[in-house]
Amino acid sequence: MDFVFDATTEELRARLTAFMDECVYPAEEEFERQSAESGWSPPPLLEDLKEEARRRGLWNLFLPGEHGAGLTNLQYAPLAEIMGRSPRIAPAATNCAAPDTGNMELLAMFGAEWQRRTWLEPLLSGEIRSAFAMTEPDVASSDATNIATSIVRDGDEYVINGRKWFASGAMNPRCAIFIVMGRTSEDGSPHRRQSMVLVPRDTPGLTVRRGMRVFGYTDADHGGHAELLFEDVRVPAGNLIGEEGGGFAIAQARLGPGRIHHCMRLIGMAERAVELTCARALRRTTFGTPLARQGVVQDWIAEARVRIEQLRLLVLKTAWLMDTAGNRGAHTEIQAIKIATPREVEWILDKAVQVHGAGGVSQDFPLAGLWAAARSLRLADGPDEVHKRSLAYRELKKHMPAE
Amino acid sequence: MDFVFDATTEELRARLTAFMDECVYPAEEEFERQSAESGWSPPPLLEDLKEEARRRGLWNLFLPGEHGAGLTNLQYAPLAEIMGRSPRIAPAATNCAAPDTGNMELLAMFGAEWQRRTWLEPLLSGEIRSAFAMTEPDVASSDATNIATSIVRDGDEYVINGRKWFASGAMNPRCAIFIVMGRTSEDGSPHRRQSMVLVPRDTPGLTVRRGMRVFGYTDADHGGHAELLFEDVRVPAGNLIGEEGGGFAIAQARLGPGRIHHCMRLIGMAERAVELTCARALRRTTFGTPLARQGVVQDWIAEARVRIEQLRLLVLKTAWLMDTAGNRGAHTEIQAIKIATPREVEWILDKAVQVHGAGGVSQDFPLAGLWAAARSLRLADGPDEVHKRSLAYRELKKHMPAE
Amino acid sequence: MDFVFDATTEELRARLTAFMDECVYPAEEEFERQSAESGWSPPPLLEDLKEEARRRGLWNLFLPGEHGAGLTNLQYAPLAEIMGRSPRIAPAATNCAAPDTGNMELLAMFGAEWQRRTWLEPLLSGEIRSAFAMTEPDVASSDATNIATSIVRDGDEYVINGRKWFASGAMNPRCAIFIVMGRTSEDGSPHRRQSMVLVPRDTPGLTVRRGMRVFGYTDADHGGHAELLFEDVRVPAGNLIGEEGGGFAIAQARLGPGRIHHCMRLIGMAERAVELTCARALRRTTFGTPLARQGVVQDWIAEARVRIEQLRLLVLKTAWLMDTAGNRGAHTEIQAIKIATPREVEWILDKAVQVHGAGGVSQDFPLAGLWAAARSLRLADGPDEVHKRSLAYRELKKHMPAE
Amino acid sequence: MDFVFDATTEELRARLTAFMDECVYPAEEEFERQSAESGWSPPPLLEDLKEEARRRGLWNLFLPGEHGAGLTNLQYAPLAEIMGRSPRIAPAATNCAAPDTGNMELLAMFGAEWQRRTWLEPLLSGEIRSAFAMTEPDVASSDATNIATSIVRDGDEYVINGRKWFASGAMNPRCAIFIVMGRTSEDGSPHRRQSMVLVPRDTPGLTVRRGMRVFGYTDADHGGHAELLFEDVRVPAGNLIGEEGGGFAIAQARLGPGRIHHCMRLIGMAERAVELTCARALRRTTFGTPLARQGVVQDWIAEARVRIEQLRLLVLKTAWLMDTAGNRGAHTEIQAIKIATPREVEWILDKAVQVHGAGGVSQDFPLAGLWAAARSLRLADGPDEVHKRSLAYRELKKHMPAE
């Protein structure tokens, strides 16, 4: 057991940190300005940053195997943390932003050769973006067996009908392809009734209805969260990803890495919040005393440090376990980080907001926006309560008398 | 000691509830629709509702004395709770919305006769709106002695220079008058250096710069939260409210009722959230079980009830104490409700969001917006921590050895 | 609605406070000394205090109706709070200590004339003490239908078999009578199968086995918490309280007032803890600063005040509701105070312990003992979770569609 | 970075687990029985277990270097966790119990040759026990500069006067030697005024006054927590440990390993509590449902798992850091585990108690006792608040502008 990153990781951390210091942080202010005017598209300066990241060899770091940088989860985790320090820019600039990351992985693992050529390649090169349409407004989608959108085979085609929402990224006009989860069967095992199909944006019958808000935010700079309407949408049968009935399994495979990426970025966000908090506390004075000398503020700062250290180690161990025992072998740990990280980071951000006063809730600091991101991750990919129930069940099972 | 509302209160509660049922709740959906298109002005339907409220004798209920409905705090408190159930509409429809309420009270108490005629009257009739400019971006404004905006006497005029923000309501073009707090002196007792002046919106040198966001929300329907720039803004000396050096005392007098109104409305918001939560939990099914039968959801619902009951009683007692012992005599209780209510209601709203899944964070339910309102009240009128420190000091003082 | 105690209450509060100041607090130190040597009996000085309390007209204050002081719940509540400030002495000294209070109420309400003469009278005069044997080690007793002790009619007698524990007070040799809850039937409605019988201490077959600990405490000074074994214990059929099958209903009737008494005393304990905390914080210095000036300690003190004020009001309202709407009408409120009070007071005591350092966990301050009392009330009379489930069910029911 | 224990550790874990399964757990019931009768001495069966542990090579595992098993902190940590599963027996049986461990380390590091021969050797062989007398009743001892006990040089002797308490282990008659911290100087740097001396138990003037309680517990089986009175106690000058003025530095050196041992054992306690909780939840039924299927109980179990995983990793990393960067290099992490572990384990134990109902607070399950141990560790070696303040200060320092 040791706690040292390997040489590859350290080299990439240094390279990525330099990119952050030289390119990303200095662009943040302008990013916000452009963002306010660029509608549902990302601010133009992002393209320059993508170019630069690519030039520096900081591209597709998230993707294991031949198609990407080939890093392990344990190697990627600390890099994702660094990106999380400027989460609206860095992941996008390095082509490591959700939901494209999960979609690329999915296509790399399950996509047919022509699917990879047609959709994975332009995603890998950053030309287009993609969306993942799973959640539905009308059912509790954390239970995938509730999914109601129908995907019906009709000759050489699939016909899709249903309503989805919170398809992140889909408001971005450059989002060219949607991966859609739906029911292809009403019979058989409840976890074999779902399938996934590729639906290009311009397919007739598909309406991108509106952007959903997250605590008032449109998240327009990364393409928002769309409500989608599918009315007799027809795609060729070859647009099926993997096999019919394989949708649930693919979704599960997609979620493991997605969750850990979210958690690592959250930790980066927390570190950023601590920095901002300390800087503010040292600068701001009330009733004759700098905030940094108020016991309650000190308590928050210490708590933040104590919590971050624990979270990071659990995420790193989870990454290591995914690398060595597979996603299934890391099931408990993946759930544990999904439960612990968003809520603890939410707590840290809440305190950071408080230290910043009215500024904290406003657009002048990134804190309120980061808070909303952390808060919504207590729901995304299944609410905490679903994960806890499942985790508890496995814990109890250890103690059940053998039959 | 008894816990029954008096006849006047009960009659008004019934009348207000009828107004809510017949006019306010049915208008909510259309309000949101109009709101999305009405820029910084309130949705047009509000004017009809104001007319109707007035017709029903539900107008200026907040204001004690001859200028208003003449209710005590204890009589008004349960009415404010009912309004809080639809907080974007009901307070505005009944001319009981912040910050006008506080501003009207202030003018009724401290305004010169001409000030009352010129500004209080159109406010009371709902023709114009007003803003209160106290908080500044550059200093910790919870410590009023930090206020840096200068108000300098120059002959028959005062000249104002400084920057304010979070002047709620000021983005609304109908917001005609600003009450501005600033420093009129650099000497003497630290709490006698501030004064308040009336600054009409169109005064040269005053720039309404931009609307501040609250967790992504513009709060445009009630006029947003403006950043204001004062550059050599000149007003007649007669625009001074009360006496020079009296700003701090006036601010204190304004805050007591303001805080209790916020708290009562928050309780109404919490009740609404519980209703929405129960309805959703009964309707929504995951893993074969309605949410209403999940132990954790039941726990949240029970907690919400337990917390609301406590909060309401403390707010009512505080109202009674303000009526019988004055705002000063209710100092501890006012601080106590200011500490307890926003955070507990925030907790209830957070759980309501969680029960609503992705919908909970979106614009399709009022919950995320209410959450942001509750959250920002942990900062508005002084962050919790400042109130706690002051409350603790008084508690400790009881046990200090007499000298 | 008003928040003033009536004249009777104020007079008794003053009288009781004088008794506390003149007799109870000064006796605390000696009480602990005697307590360490008096085995399972209360310290001898208690008899003198009882005499004195009686002389001062502070006797059986808890008991409504002709047998007691005839106070309402609302009148008694603030007196119980005052007693709670010295909870090991004051309730016992005034003959207002659990479980005798509940047992006396039960006998007053449901006892036959000879039962009242034989057992209620010596209890009212403080000559003997009593115990209530309901909880069983082998089943989850919060669900009364689980109760397994059998009470079988055999001719003119009842025969009792079973095991009970946490029969508070029963280790005290002066505890002369046990009220025992058991099953008299295996058929019929699950809530009509239980009955209560009176079992004198010296009945053959009844063994008082041992005193149960509560976090290391024996609670010997008020008679401990006994484990009892019933082996073919025979009592005359006339020892039945009320009617056969009425046990559950009697238990429910007993619990309402019992819970509110506990809650009021807890509030007194919390007030005492705040006093001790303030005194200590003002006296003790670390790193050059009195604890009273540490922000975190101030935060705790403010929190304690904010929480106590809310709890007290809810308990008072519950008392008023019991007086005006009956125990059934106050069901939600009784559960609410049972949920909220022990845990909040536990929190306050925990912080008081922390401020007292190592002394706080020791026998040199009452805090750790009070903490254990508060903590065990999160379990006694049903764990919080059972109450929350039931409360949530009633809340949800309001929103269920009518059939 | 990897998360696998080395071969030595794995071998010792297996050996220790076998010892627990074969010898320790089976002895627990009898241990409690003997404990109730053995006064301030440990139960007699402990000697047999010590013999057996020694025979199995499970002896002095805590001690690095030549005098002990020579393990690193990282190797010892998981062994201490296993011992913590039966914390009243396993540490004592393997001669790894506090405070002897810290005292042995201290003597190994700072003791003169004769001191090691006279006191360290019999401690290493388990013949005698020792105590550490630092905390004082009259001052806030977390600030070592407050220590008031005087140690005055008088010719060839030191004369000690003062009062100590919570000298753990000192009530045990076999506790032969006390390490006493006191002031040897009133001048110079505040952290150079303290020294440590060895005081044999039978030294005239030393009175072992009484055992302090911890939430009612005497902790008699491991020698209690003594109050000690030093009245003109004279020891030879050679009894000084290290150099005069070195007391503070020695205390600091002693505390690092002590804290991590406590934390590892706490994690073992938490694991034991989870096991007991699961077993109970599967067995116990209320209202027709096993507790294991109650959502709130599942929530607690999941929380416990999530928290334990995080704590363990942070403790292991801290151990690794102490091994590789020294105790000073691990300062932040040592404080972090000291803050996080007791409170989280306390939370887990609280929930375990709740699941066990009245049994949970009693002597029939180990939970209440473990809770008291965890709770008091929020105070021992400095209250959480002191550690948080210090940790926050270092965090803030990173962001202070260089001068």
Short mmCIF file of C-alpha atoms in Angstrom, two decimals, chain B residues 23 27 75 105 155 192 209 232 253 305 313 370 402:
data_model
loop_
_atom_site.label_atom_id
_atom_site.label_comp_id
_atom_site.label_asym_id
_atom_site.label_seq_id
_atom_site.Cartn_x
_atom_site.Cartn_y
_atom_site.Cartn_z
CA CYS B 23 -57.46 33.87 -7.66
CA ALA B 27 -52.99 32.18 -11.78
CA GLN B 75 -52.68 39.42 13.62
CA GLU B 105 -43.19 51.47 7.31
CA GLY B 155 -25.19 73.73 0.57
CA ARG B 192 -24.34 57.89 14.48
CA ARG B 209 -26.11 48.83 -13.66
CA ASP B 232 -22.00 62.75 -7.64
CA ALA B 253 -36.31 49.88 13.26
CA ARG B 305 -44.06 18.75 10.37
CA LEU B 313 -44.94 29.07 17.41
CA LEU B 370 -38.24 28.70 -3.14
CA ALA B 402 -21.93 42.06 38.29
#
